[in-house]
Short mmCIF file of C-alpha atoms and ligand atoms in Angstrom, two decimals:
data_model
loop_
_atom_site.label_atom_id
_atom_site.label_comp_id
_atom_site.label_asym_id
_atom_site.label_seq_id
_atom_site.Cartn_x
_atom_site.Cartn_y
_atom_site.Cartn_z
CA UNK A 4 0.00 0.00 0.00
CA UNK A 5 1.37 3.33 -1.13
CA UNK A 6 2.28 5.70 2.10
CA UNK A 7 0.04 8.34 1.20
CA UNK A 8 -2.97 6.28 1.04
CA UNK A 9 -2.82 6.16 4.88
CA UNK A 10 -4.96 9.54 4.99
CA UNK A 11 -6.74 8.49 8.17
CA UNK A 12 -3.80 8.23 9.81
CA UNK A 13 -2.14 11.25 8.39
CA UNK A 14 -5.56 13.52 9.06
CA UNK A 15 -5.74 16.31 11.88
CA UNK A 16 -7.49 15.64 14.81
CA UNK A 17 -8.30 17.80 17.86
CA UNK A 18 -8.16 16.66 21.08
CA UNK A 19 -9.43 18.55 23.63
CA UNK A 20 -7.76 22.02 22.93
CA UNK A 21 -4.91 20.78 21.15
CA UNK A 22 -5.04 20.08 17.28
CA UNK A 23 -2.79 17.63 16.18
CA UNK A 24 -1.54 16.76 12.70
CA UNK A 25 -1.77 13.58 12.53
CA UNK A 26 -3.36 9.87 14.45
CA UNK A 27 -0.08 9.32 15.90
CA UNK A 28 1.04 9.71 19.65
CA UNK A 29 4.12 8.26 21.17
CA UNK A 30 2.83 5.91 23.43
CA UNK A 31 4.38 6.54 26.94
CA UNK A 32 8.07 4.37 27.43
CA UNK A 33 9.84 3.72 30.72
CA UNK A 34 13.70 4.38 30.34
CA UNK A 35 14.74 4.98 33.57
CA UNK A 36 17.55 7.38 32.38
CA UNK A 37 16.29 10.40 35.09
CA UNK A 38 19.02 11.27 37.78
CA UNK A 39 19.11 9.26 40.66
CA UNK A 40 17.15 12.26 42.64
CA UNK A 41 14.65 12.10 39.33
CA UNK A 42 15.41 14.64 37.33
CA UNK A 43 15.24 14.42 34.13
CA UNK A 44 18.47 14.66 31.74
CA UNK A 45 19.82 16.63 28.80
CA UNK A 46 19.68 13.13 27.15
CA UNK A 47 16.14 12.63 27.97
CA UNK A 48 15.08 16.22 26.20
CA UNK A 49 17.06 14.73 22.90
CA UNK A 50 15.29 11.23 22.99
CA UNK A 51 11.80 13.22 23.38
CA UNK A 52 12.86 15.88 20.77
CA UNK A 53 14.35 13.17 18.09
CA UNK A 54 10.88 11.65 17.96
CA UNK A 55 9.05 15.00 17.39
CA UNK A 56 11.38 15.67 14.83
CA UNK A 57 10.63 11.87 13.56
CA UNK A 58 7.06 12.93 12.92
CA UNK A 59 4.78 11.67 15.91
CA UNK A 60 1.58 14.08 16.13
CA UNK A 61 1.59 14.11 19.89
CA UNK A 62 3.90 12.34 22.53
CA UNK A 63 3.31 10.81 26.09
CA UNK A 64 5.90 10.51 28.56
CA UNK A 65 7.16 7.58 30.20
CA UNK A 66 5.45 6.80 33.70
CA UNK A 67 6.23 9.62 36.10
CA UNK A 68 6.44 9.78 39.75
CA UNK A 69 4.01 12.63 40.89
CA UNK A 70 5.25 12.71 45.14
CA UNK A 71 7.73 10.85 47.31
CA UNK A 72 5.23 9.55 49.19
CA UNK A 73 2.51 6.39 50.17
CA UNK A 74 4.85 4.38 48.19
CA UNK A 75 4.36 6.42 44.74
CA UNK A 76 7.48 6.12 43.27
CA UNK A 77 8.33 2.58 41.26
CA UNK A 78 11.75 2.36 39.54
CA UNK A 79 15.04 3.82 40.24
CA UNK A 80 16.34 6.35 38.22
CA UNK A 81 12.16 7.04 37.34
CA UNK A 82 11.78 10.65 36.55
CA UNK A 83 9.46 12.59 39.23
CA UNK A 84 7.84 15.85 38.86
CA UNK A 85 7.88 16.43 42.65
CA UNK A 86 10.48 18.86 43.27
CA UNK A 87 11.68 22.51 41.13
CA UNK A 88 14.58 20.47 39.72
CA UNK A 89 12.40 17.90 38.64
CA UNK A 90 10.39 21.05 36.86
CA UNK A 91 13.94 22.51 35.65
CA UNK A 92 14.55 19.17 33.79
CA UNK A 93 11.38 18.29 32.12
CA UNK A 94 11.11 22.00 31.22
CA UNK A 95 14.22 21.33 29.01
CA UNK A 96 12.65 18.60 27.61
CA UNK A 97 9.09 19.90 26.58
CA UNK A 98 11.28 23.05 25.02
CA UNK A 99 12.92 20.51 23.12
CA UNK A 100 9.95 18.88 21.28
CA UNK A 101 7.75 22.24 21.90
CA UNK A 102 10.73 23.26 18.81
CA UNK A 103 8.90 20.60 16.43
CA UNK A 104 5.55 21.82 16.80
CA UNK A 105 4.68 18.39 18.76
CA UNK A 106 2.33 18.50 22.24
CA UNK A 107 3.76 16.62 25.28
CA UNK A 108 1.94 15.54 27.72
CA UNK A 109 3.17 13.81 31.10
CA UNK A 110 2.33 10.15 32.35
CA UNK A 111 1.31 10.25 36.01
CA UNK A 112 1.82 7.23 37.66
CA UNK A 113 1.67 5.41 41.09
CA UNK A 114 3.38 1.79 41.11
CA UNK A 115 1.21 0.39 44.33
CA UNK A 116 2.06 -2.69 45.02
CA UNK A 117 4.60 -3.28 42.33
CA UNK A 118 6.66 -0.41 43.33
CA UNK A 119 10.37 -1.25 43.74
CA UNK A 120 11.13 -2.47 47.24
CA UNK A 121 13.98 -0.27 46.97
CA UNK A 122 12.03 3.09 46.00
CA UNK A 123 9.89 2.72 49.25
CA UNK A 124 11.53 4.57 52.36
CA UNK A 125 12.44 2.70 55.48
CA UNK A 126 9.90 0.65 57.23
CA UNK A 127 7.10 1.41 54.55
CA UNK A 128 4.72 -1.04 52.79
CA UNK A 129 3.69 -0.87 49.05
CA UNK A 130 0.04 -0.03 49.31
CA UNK A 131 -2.77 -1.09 46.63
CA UNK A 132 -6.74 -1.27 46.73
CA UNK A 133 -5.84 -4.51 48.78
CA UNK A 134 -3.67 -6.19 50.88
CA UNK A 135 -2.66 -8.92 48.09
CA UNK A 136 1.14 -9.58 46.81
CA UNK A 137 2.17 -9.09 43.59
CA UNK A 138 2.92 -12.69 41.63
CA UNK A 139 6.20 -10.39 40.76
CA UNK A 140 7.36 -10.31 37.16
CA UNK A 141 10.67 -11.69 34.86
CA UNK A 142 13.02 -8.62 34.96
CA UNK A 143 12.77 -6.35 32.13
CA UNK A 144 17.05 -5.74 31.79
CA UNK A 145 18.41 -8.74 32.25
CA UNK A 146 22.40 -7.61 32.92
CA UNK A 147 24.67 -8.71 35.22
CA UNK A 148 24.72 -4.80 37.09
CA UNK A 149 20.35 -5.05 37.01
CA UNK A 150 20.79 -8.58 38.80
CA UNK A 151 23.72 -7.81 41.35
CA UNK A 152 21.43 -4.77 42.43
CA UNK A 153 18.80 -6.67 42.74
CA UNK A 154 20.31 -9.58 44.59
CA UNK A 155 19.18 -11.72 41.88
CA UNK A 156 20.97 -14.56 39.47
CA UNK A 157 20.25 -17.18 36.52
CA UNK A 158 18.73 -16.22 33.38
CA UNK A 159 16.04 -13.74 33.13
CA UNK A 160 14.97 -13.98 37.15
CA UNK A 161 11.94 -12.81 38.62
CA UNK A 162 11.43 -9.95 40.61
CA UNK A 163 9.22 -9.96 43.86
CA UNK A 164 7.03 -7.92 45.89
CA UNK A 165 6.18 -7.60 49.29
CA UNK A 166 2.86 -8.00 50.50
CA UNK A 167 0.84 -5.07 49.88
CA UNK A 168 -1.15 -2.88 52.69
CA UNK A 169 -4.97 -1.57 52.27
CA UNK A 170 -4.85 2.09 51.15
CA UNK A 171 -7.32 4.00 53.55
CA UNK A 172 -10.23 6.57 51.97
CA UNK A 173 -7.99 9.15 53.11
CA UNK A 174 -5.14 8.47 51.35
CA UNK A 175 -7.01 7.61 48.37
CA UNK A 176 -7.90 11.20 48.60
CA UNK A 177 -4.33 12.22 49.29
CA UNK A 178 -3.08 10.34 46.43
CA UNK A 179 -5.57 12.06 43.81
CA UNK A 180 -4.09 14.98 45.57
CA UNK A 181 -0.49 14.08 44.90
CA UNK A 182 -1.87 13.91 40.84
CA UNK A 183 -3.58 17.14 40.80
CA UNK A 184 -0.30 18.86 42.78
CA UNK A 185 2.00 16.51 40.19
CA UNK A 186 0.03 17.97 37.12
CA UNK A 187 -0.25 21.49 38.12
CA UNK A 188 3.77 21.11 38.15
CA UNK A 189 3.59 19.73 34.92
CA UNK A 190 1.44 22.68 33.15
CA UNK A 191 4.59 25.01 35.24
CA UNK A 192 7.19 22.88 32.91
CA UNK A 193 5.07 23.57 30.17
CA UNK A 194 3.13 20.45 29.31
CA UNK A 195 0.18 20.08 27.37
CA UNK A 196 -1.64 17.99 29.60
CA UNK A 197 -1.16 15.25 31.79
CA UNK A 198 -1.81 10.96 31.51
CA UNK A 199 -3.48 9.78 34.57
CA UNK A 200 -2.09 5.68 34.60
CA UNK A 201 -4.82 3.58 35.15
CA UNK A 202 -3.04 0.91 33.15
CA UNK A 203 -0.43 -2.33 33.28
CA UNK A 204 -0.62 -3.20 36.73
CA UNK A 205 -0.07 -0.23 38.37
CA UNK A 206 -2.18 1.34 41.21
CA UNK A 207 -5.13 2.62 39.11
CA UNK A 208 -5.33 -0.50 37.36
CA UNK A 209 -5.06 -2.51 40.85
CA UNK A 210 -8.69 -0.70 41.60
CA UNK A 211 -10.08 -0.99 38.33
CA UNK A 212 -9.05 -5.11 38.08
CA UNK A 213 -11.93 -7.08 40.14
CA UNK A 214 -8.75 -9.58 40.70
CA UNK A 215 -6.99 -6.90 42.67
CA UNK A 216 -9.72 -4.79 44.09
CA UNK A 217 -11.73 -6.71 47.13
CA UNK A 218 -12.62 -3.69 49.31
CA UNK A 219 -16.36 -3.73 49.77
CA UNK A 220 -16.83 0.31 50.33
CA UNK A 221 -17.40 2.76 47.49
CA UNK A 222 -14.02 1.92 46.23
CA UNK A 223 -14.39 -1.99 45.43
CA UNK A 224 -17.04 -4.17 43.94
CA UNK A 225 -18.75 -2.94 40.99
CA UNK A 226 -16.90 -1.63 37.71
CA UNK A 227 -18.24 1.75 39.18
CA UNK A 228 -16.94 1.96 42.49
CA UNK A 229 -13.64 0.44 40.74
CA UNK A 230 -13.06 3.52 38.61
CA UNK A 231 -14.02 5.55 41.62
CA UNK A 232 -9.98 6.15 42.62
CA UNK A 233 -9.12 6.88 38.99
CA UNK A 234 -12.11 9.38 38.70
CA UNK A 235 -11.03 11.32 41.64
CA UNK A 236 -7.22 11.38 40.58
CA UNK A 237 -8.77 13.25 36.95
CA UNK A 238 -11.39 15.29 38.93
CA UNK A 239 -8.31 16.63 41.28
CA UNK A 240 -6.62 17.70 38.33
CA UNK A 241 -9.03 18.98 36.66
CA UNK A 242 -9.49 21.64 39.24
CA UNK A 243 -5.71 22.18 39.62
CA UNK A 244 -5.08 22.60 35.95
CA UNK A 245 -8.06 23.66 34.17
CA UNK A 246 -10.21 23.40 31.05
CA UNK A 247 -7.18 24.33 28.55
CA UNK A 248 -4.79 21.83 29.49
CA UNK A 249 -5.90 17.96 28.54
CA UNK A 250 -6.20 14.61 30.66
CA UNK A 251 -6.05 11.25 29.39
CA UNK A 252 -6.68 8.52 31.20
CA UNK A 253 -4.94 4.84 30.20
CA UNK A 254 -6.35 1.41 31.12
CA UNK A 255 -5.58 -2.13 30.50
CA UNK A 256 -6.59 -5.42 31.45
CA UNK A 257 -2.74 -6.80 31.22
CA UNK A 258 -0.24 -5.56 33.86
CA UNK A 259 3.64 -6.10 34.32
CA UNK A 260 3.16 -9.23 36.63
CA UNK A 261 0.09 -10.24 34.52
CA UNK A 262 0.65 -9.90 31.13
CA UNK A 263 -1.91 -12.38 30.23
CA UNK A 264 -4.48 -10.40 32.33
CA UNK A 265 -8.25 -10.35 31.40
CA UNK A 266 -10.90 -8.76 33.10
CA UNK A 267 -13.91 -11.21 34.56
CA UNK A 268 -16.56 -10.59 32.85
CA UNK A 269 -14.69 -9.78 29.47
CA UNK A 270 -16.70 -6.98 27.29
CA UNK A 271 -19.59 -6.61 29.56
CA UNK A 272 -17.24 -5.66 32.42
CA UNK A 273 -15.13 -3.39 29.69
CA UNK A 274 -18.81 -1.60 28.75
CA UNK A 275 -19.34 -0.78 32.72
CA UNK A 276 -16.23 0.63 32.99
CA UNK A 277 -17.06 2.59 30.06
CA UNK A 278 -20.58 3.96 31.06
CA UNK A 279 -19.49 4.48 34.65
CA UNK A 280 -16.20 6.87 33.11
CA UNK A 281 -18.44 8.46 30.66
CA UNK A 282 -18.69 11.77 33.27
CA UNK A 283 -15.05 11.37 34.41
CA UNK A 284 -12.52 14.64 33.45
CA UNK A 285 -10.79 13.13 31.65
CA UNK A 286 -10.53 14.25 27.69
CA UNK A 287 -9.96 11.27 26.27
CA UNK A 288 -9.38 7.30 27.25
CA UNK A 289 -6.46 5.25 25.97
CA UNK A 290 -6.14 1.71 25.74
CA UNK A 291 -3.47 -0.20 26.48
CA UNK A 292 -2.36 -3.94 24.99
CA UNK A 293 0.55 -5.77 23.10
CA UNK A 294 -2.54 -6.12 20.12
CA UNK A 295 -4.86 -3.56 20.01
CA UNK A 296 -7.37 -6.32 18.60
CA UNK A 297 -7.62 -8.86 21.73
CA UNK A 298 -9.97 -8.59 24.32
CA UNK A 299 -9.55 -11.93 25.96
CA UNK A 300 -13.21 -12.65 25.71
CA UNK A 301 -14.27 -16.00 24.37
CA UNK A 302 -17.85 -14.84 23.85
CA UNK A 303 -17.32 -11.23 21.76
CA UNK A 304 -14.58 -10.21 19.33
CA UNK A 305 -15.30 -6.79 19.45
CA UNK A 306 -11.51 -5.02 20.65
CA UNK A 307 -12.26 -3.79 23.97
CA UNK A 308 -11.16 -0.35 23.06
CA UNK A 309 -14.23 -0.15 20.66
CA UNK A 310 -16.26 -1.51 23.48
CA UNK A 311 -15.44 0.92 26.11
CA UNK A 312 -15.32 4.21 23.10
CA UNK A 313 -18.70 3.20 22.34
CA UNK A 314 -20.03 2.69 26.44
CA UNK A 315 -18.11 6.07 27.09
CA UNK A 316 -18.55 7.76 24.27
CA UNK A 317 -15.12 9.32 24.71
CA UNK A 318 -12.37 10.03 22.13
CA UNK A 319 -9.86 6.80 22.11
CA UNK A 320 -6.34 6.57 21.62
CA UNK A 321 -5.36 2.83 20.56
CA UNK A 322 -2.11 1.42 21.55
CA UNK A 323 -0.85 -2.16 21.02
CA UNK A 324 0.98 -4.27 18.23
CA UNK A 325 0.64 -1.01 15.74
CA UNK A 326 3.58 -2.66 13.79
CA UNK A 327 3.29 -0.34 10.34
CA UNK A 328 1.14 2.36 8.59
CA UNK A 329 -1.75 -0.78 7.33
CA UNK A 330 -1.71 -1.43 10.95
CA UNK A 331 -2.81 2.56 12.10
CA UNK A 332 -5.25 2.45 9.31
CA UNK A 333 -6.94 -0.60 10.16
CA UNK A 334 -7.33 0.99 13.71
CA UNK A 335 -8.79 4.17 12.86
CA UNK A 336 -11.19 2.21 10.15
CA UNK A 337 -11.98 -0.65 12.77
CA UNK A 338 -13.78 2.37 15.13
CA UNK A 339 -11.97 1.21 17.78
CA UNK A 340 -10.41 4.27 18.46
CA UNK A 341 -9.20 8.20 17.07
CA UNK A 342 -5.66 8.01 17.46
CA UNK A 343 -2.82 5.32 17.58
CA UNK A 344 -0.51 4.92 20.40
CA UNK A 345 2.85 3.37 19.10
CA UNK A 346 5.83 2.19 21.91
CA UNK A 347 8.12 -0.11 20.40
CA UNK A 348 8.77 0.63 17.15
CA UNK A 349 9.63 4.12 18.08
CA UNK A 350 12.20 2.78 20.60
CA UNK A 351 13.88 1.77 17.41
CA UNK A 352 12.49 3.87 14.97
CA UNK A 353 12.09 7.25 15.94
CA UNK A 354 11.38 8.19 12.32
CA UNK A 355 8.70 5.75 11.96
CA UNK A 356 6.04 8.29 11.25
CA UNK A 357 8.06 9.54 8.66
CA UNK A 358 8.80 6.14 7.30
CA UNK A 359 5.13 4.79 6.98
CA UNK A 360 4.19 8.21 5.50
CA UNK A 361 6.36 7.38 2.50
CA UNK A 362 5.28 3.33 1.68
CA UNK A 363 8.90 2.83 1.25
CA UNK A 364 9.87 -0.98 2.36
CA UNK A 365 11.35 -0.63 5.44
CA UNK A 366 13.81 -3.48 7.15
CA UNK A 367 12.08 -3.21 10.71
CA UNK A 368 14.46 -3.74 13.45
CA UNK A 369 12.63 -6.50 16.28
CA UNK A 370 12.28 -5.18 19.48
CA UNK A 371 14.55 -6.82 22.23
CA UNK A 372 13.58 -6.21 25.79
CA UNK A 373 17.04 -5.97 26.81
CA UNK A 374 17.56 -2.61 25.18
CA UNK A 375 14.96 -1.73 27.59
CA UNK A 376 16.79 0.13 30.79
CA UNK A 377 19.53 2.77 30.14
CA UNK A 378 20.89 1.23 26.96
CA UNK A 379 24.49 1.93 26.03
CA UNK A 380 23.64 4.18 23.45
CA UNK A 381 23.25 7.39 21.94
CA UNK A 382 19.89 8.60 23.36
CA UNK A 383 18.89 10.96 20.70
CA UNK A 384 18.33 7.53 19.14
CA UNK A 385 18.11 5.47 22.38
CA UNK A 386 18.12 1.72 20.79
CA UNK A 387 20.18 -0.37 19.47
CA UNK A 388 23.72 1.00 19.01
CA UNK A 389 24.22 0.44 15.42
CA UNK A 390 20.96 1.66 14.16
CA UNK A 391 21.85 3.54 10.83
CA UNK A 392 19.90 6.59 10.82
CA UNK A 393 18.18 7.01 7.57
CA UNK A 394 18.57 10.53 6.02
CA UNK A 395 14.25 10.87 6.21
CA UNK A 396 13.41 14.73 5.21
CA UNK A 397 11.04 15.77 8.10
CA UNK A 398 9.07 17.57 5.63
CA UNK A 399 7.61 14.48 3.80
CA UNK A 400 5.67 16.64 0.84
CA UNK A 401 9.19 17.50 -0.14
CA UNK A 402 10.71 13.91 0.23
CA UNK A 403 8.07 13.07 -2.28
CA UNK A 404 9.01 15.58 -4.90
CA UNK A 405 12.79 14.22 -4.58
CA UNK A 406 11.78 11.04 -4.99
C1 LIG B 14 10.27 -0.82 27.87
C2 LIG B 14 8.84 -0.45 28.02
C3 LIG B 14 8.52 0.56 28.90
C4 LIG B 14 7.18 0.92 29.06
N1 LIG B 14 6.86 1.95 29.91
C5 LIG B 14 5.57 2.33 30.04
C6 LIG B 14 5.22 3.44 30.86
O1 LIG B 14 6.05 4.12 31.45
N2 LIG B 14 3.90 3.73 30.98
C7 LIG B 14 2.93 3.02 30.32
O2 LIG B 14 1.75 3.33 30.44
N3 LIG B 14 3.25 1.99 29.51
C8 LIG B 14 4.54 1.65 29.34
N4 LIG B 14 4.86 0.63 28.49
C9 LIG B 14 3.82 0.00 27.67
C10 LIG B 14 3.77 0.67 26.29
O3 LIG B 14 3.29 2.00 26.39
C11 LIG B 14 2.87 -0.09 25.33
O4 LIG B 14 1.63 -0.27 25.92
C12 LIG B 14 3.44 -1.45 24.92
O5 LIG B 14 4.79 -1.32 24.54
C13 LIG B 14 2.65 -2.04 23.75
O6 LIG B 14 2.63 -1.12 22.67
P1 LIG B 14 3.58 -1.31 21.37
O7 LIG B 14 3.17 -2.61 20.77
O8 LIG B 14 3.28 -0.13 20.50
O9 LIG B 14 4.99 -1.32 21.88
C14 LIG B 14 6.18 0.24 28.33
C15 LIG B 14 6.54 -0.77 27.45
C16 LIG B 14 7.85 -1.12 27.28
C17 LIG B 14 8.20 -2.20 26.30
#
């Protein structure tokens, strides 16, 4: 298929109060390449800025640590937006892409109960909707420096958890807190907006889940009391940053120490999550998988993003498996959502925007999670070392006339 027959992909669409020029948004990455104090680096500001440059129509941010506090923060070396240095550092980075024309917006997250051990301070428990322990998950960077910290050995270990403790209804409220005061300090950096993580196993997702959530008052047992934690963490943040700034809010049924995760109840439970965040403040909902397609649900085929669009009625950004520009369209044309979230191909391919937009045959480069965590690499490219960077004109109408 000829690149320029992608039009849905390559069409404006406006999201909230930002209009972006194309279906494409950088689906938020974990590098863990902040400072050790989480600031964010000069090298971080040219790995965001390389894949405006490379064409994206809108980027997320890799999971972000919004306070130092209730267990929040979930990797070492995560970036935070807690402190003014941690505003300092992202501000460098949203200048950087802010250059290319491209909105940023920051990923808030909370680990819960799969926060690093090591992130929590001393004495403190990782907290969750309930007082269950992770399964753990195989590490992500499997090198002799990740295992040694780690205390781990053998071939692709696993990493534990300790038993979670109950979050209380104030801290709920304290934590929503933490992502209103996180997101106001994002708008001071100078972000467009700000991702609210209900997604891949994280604390959000542990109260959305029915497999993680068993509290029985008006934060557990129905797919509307569920959402209740997430709702309050957009609602806070609405009021702290206002109408012109936008929220997303991501969700997934798989999580790091579940990647096979599906939701009882399939579709039906997808739709009530749906209807009950149709009022929530956030702008638009975004779906998380490894194939935007599956939904895990031997009765329906429908792709749960579809599903929970159509029981929202909110716009939909799609993220999972979105491999090449027949991929994107089939997303768009499916219904299942208004915009495409891509991860690892841009890891590799930070021109892949570009690349689709021309239908040139391109020799993809596979993603290998060991590349993951603070590769060895130039980050304006950020994965793998030898990656030859093709000489792709940013301005594609003019690529075309050359060619
Ligand atoms: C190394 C790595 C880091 C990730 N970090 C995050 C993150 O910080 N926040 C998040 O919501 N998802 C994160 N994800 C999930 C991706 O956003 C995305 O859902 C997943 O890679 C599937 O999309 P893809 O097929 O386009 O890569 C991460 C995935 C990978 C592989």
């Amino acid at each position: 298929m000829a690149g320029s027959e992608f039009s849905k992909t390559f069409s404006r669409f406006k999201l909230g109060p930002l209009e972006l020029k194309n279906r494409i948004a950088m689906a938020p990455l974990t590098r863990q390449n902040a400072e050790p104090d989480g600031t964010p680096t000069d090298e971080m500001a040219a790995y965001y800025a390389r894949r405006a440059v490379g064409g994206v129509g809108m980027i997320i941010s890799e999971g972000t640590y919004p306070a130092d506090e209730l267990g929040c923060v979930a990797y070492l070396s995560q970036p935070g937006i807690a402190t003014q240095r941690h505003i300092d550092g992202w501000r460098r980075a949203v200048d950087a892409v802010h250059a290319h024309n491209v909105p940023i917006i920051l990923q808030l997250m909370h680990g819960g109960r799969v926060s690093d051990p090591r992130c929590l301070h001393e004495g403190e428990s990782p907290v969750s909707a309930s007082p269950l322990q992770s399964e753990g998950w195989v590490l992500y960077t499997d090198t002799d420096d990740e295992k040694h910290d780690r205390g781990l050995s053998g071939d692709w270990p696993k990493v534990t958890f300790p038993p979670a403790r109950e979050l209380t209804e104030a801290e709920i409220e304290r934590i929503a807190d933490c992502f209103a005061e996180g997101a106001a300090r994002a708008v001071e950096a100078g972000f467009d907006g700000v991702e609210i993580h209900g997604a891949n196993g994280y604390l959000y997702y542990q109260f959305i889940h029915p497999k993680t959530n068993k509290r029985t008052d008006a934060y557990g047992g129905s797919a509307e009391n569920n959402v209740r934690a997430a709702k309050l963490a957009c609602s806070r943040t609405r009021e702290a940053i206002g109408p012109d700034k936008i929220i997303t809010l991501r969700l997934s049924q798989d999580g790091v120490d579940d990647f096979m995760g599906a939701w009882p109840g399939g579709v039906d439970y997808a739709r009530e999550v749906g209807r009950a965040l149709a009022d929530c403040d956030a702008d638009a909902l975004h779906w998380s998988s490894f194939d935007w397609k599956d939904n895990r649900d031997p009765a329906s085929d429908i792709p749960m993003a579809k599903a929970i669009a159509e029981a929202s009625g909110k716009p939909m950004i799609v993220n999972g498996g979105i491999a090449d520009g027949a991929d994107a369209e089939a997303v768009l044309e499916s219904g299942a959502g208004d915009l495409c979230a891509v991860g690892r191909p841009l890891f590799a391919h930070p021109d892949w925007p570009h690349i689709i937009r021309s239908g040139e045959p391109f020799d993809w480069i596979p993603f290998d999670r060991k590349y993951v965590i603070c590769p060895p690499v130039d980050y304006r490219h950020a994965y793998p070392a030898d990656l030859v960077v093709p000489d792709w004109d940013p301005d594609v109408s003019k690529r075309r006339k050359a060619d």
